[in-house]
CSV table of C-alpha atoms in Angstrom, one decimal:
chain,number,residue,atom,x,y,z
C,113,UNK,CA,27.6,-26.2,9.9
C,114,UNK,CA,27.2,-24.8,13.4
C,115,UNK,CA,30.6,-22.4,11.6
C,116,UNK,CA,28.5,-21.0,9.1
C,117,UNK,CA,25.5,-20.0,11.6
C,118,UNK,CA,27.5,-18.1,13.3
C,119,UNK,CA,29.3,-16.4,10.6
C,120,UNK,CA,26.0,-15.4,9.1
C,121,UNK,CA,24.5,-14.2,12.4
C,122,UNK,CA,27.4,-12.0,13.4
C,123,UNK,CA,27.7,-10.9,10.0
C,124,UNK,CA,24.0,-9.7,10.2
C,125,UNK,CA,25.3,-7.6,13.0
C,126,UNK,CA,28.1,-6.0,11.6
C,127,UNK,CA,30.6,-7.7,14.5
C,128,UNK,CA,32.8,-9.8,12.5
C,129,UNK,CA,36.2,-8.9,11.4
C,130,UNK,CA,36.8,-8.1,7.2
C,131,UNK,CA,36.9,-11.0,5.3
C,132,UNK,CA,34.1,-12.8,6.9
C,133,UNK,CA,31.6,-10.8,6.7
C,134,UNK,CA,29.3,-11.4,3.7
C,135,UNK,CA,30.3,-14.9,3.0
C,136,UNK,CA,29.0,-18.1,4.8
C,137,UNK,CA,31.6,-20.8,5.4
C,138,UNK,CA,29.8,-24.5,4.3
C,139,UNK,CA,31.2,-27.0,6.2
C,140,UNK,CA,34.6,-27.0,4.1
C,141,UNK,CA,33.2,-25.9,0.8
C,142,UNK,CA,33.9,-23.0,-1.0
C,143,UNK,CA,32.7,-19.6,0.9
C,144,UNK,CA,29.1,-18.5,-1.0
C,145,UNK,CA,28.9,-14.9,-1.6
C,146,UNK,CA,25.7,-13.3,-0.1
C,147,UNK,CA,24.2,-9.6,-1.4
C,148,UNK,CA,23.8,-7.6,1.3
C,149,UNK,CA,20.4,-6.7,-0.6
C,150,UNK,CA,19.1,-9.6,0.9
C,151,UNK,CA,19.0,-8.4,4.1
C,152,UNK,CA,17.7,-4.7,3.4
C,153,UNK,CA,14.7,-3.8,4.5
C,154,UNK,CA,11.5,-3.6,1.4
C,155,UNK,CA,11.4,-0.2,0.0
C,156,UNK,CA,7.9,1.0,0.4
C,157,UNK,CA,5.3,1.4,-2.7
C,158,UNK,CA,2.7,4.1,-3.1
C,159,UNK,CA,-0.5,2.6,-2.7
C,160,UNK,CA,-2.5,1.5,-5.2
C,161,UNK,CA,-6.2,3.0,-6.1
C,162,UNK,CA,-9.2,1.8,-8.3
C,163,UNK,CA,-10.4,4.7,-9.6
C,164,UNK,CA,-14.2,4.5,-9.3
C,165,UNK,CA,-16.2,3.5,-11.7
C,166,UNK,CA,-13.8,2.1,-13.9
C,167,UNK,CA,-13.2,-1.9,-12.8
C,168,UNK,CA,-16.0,-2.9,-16.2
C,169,UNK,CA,-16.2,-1.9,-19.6
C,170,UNK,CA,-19.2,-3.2,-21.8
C,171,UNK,CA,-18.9,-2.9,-25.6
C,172,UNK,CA,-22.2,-2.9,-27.6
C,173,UNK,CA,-22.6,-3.5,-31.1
C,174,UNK,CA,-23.8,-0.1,-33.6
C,175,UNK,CA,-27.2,0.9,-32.7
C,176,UNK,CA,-27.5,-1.9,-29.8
C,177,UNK,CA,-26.4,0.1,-27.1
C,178,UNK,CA,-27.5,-0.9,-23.7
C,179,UNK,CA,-29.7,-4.2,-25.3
C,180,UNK,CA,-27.7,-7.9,-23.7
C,181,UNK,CA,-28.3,-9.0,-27.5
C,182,UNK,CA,-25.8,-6.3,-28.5
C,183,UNK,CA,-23.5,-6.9,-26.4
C,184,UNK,CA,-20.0,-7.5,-28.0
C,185,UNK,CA,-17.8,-8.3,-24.7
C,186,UNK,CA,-17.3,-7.0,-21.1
C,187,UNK,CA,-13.8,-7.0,-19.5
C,188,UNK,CA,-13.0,-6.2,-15.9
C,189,UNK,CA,-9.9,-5.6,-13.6
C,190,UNK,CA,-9.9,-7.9,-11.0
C,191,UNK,CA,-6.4,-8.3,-9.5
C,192,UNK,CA,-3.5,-5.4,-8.6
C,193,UNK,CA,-0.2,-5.4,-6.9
C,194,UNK,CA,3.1,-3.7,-6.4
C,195,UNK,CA,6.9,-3.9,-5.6
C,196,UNK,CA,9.2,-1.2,-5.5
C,197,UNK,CA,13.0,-0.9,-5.6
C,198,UNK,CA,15.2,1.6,-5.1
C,199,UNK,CA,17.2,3.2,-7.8
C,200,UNK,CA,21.1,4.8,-7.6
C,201,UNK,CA,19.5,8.7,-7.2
C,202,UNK,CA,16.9,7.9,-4.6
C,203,UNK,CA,13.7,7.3,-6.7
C,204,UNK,CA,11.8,4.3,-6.6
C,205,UNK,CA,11.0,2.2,-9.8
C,206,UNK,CA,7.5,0.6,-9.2
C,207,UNK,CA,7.0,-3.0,-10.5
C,208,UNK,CA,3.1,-2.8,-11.4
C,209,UNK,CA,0.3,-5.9,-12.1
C,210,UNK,CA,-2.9,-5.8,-13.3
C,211,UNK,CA,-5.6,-9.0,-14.4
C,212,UNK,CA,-8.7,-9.3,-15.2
C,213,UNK,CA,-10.9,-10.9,-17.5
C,214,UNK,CA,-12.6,-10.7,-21.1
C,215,UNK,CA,-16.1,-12.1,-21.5
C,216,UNK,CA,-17.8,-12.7,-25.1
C,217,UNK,CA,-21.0,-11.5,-25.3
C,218,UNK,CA,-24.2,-12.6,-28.1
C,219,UNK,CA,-22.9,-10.4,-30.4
C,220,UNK,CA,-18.9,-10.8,-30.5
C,221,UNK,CA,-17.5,-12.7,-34.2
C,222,UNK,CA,-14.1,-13.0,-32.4
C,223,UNK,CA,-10.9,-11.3,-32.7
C,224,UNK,CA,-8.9,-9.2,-30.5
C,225,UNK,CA,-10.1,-6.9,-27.8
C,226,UNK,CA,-7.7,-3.8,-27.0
C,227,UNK,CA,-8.4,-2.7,-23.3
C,228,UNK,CA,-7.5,1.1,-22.5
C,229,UNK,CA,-6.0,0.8,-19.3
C,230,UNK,CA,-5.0,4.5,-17.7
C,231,UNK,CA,-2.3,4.6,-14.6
C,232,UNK,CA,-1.5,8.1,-13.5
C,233,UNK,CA,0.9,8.5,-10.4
C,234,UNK,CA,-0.8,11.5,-8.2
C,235,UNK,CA,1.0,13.4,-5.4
C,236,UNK,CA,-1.0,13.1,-1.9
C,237,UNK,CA,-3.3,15.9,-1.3
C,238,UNK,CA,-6.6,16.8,-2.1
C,239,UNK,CA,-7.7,16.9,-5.7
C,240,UNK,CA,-3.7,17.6,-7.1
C,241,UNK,CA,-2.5,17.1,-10.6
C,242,UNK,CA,-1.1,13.8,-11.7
C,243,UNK,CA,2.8,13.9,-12.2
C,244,UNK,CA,2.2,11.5,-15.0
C,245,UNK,CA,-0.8,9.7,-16.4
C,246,UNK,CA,-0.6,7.3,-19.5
C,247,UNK,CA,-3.1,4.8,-21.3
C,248,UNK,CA,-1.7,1.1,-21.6
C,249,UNK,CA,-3.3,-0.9,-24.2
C,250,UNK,CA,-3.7,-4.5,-23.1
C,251,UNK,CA,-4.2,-6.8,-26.6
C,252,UNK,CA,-6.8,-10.0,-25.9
C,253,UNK,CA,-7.2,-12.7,-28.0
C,254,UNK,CA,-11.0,-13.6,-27.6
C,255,UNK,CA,-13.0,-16.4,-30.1
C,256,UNK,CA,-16.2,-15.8,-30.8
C,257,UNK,CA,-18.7,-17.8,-28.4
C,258,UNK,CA,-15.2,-18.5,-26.2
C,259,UNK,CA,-15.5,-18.7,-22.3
C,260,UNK,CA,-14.0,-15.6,-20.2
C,261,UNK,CA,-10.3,-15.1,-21.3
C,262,UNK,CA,-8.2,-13.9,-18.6
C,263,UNK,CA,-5.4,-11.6,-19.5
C,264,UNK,CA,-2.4,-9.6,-17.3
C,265,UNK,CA,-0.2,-7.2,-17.6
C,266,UNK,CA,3.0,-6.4,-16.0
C,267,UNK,CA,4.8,-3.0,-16.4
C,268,UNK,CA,7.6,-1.3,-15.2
C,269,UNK,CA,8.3,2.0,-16.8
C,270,UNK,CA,7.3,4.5,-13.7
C,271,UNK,CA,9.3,5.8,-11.4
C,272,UNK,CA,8.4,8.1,-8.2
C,273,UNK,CA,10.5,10.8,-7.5
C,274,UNK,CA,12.8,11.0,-4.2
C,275,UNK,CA,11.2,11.9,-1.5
C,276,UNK,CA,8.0,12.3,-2.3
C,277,UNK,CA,4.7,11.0,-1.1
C,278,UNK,CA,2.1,9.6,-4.0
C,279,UNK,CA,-0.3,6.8,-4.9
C,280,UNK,CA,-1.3,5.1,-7.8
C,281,UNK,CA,-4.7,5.8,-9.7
C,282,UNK,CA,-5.8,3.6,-12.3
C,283,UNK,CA,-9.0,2.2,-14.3
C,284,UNK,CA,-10.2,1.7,-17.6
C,285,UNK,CA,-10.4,4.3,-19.6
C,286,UNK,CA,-12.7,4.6,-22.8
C,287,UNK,CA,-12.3,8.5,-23.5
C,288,UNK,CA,-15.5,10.9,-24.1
C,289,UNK,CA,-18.4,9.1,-24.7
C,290,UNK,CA,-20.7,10.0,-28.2
């Protein structure tokens, strides 16, 4: 046991001789291959931003706009995170998760509820354009009458570019207004 210690702690230091290095001996067993990614250091995420004014959405029946009697359902975004990793040409693919929940209101018959949710990656700086900026749809199953359904969404697809400095926007987004 006491072997193995020491292999892995000189190992970590870059002090023992080919062969070892990498591998921790078990007390006689086979060698265990470790990844040297264990030990690297996290690669650092953008940070995330709420944009404001866009953690609620409230969706009214025809002509009930505004009245709690029309009110179909109201969903909110409640929880974010992110991880990052580094890919082969230096960019960093970002590992994104949004929840929240959906809440049936008086005038909801059930069904699903399609929630617009827009993440555009920004470069730092005041006011800049967003290097991309896309709509997710998040599909939620709500029964009429139900209590809040929670829903999540994990997604992977963006990347940031090497080397450069950017955060995260995001929110709901419903489009213009009538």
């Amino acid at each position: 046991v006491t072997a193995g210690l020491l292999a892995v702690s000189v190992g970590g230091c870059g002090g023992v001789a080919d062969g070892v290095a990498g591998k921790v001996i078990a007390g006689g067993q086979e060698p265990i291959e470790i990844s040297p990614e264990t030990f690297a250091p996290p690669v650092p995420c953008p940070p995330l931003q709420l944009q404001s004014n866009t953690f609620l959405i409230r969706n009214y029946a025809r002509g009930k706009e505004n009245e709690s009697s029309g009110l179909r359902y109201q969903a909110t975004i409640e929880d974010w995170a992110n991880t990052c990793t580094q890919e082969p040409d230096g960019s960093r693919r970002m590992k994104l998760g949004f929840s929240g929940n959906v809440t049936s209101g008086p005038a909801w018959q059930g069904g699903e509820v399609v929630l617009p949710l827009r993440v555009a990656i920004v470069p730092a700086g005041d006011d800049p354009k967003p290097l991309t900026s896309e709509v997710l749809r998040v599909p939620v199953t709500l029964g009429a009458g139900a209590p809040a359904e929670d829903w999540t969404l994990i997604e992977n697809k963006f990347t940031v570019p090497a080397g450069q400095s950017v955060k995260v926007v995001f929110g709901f987004d419903e489009g213009r207004r009538r």
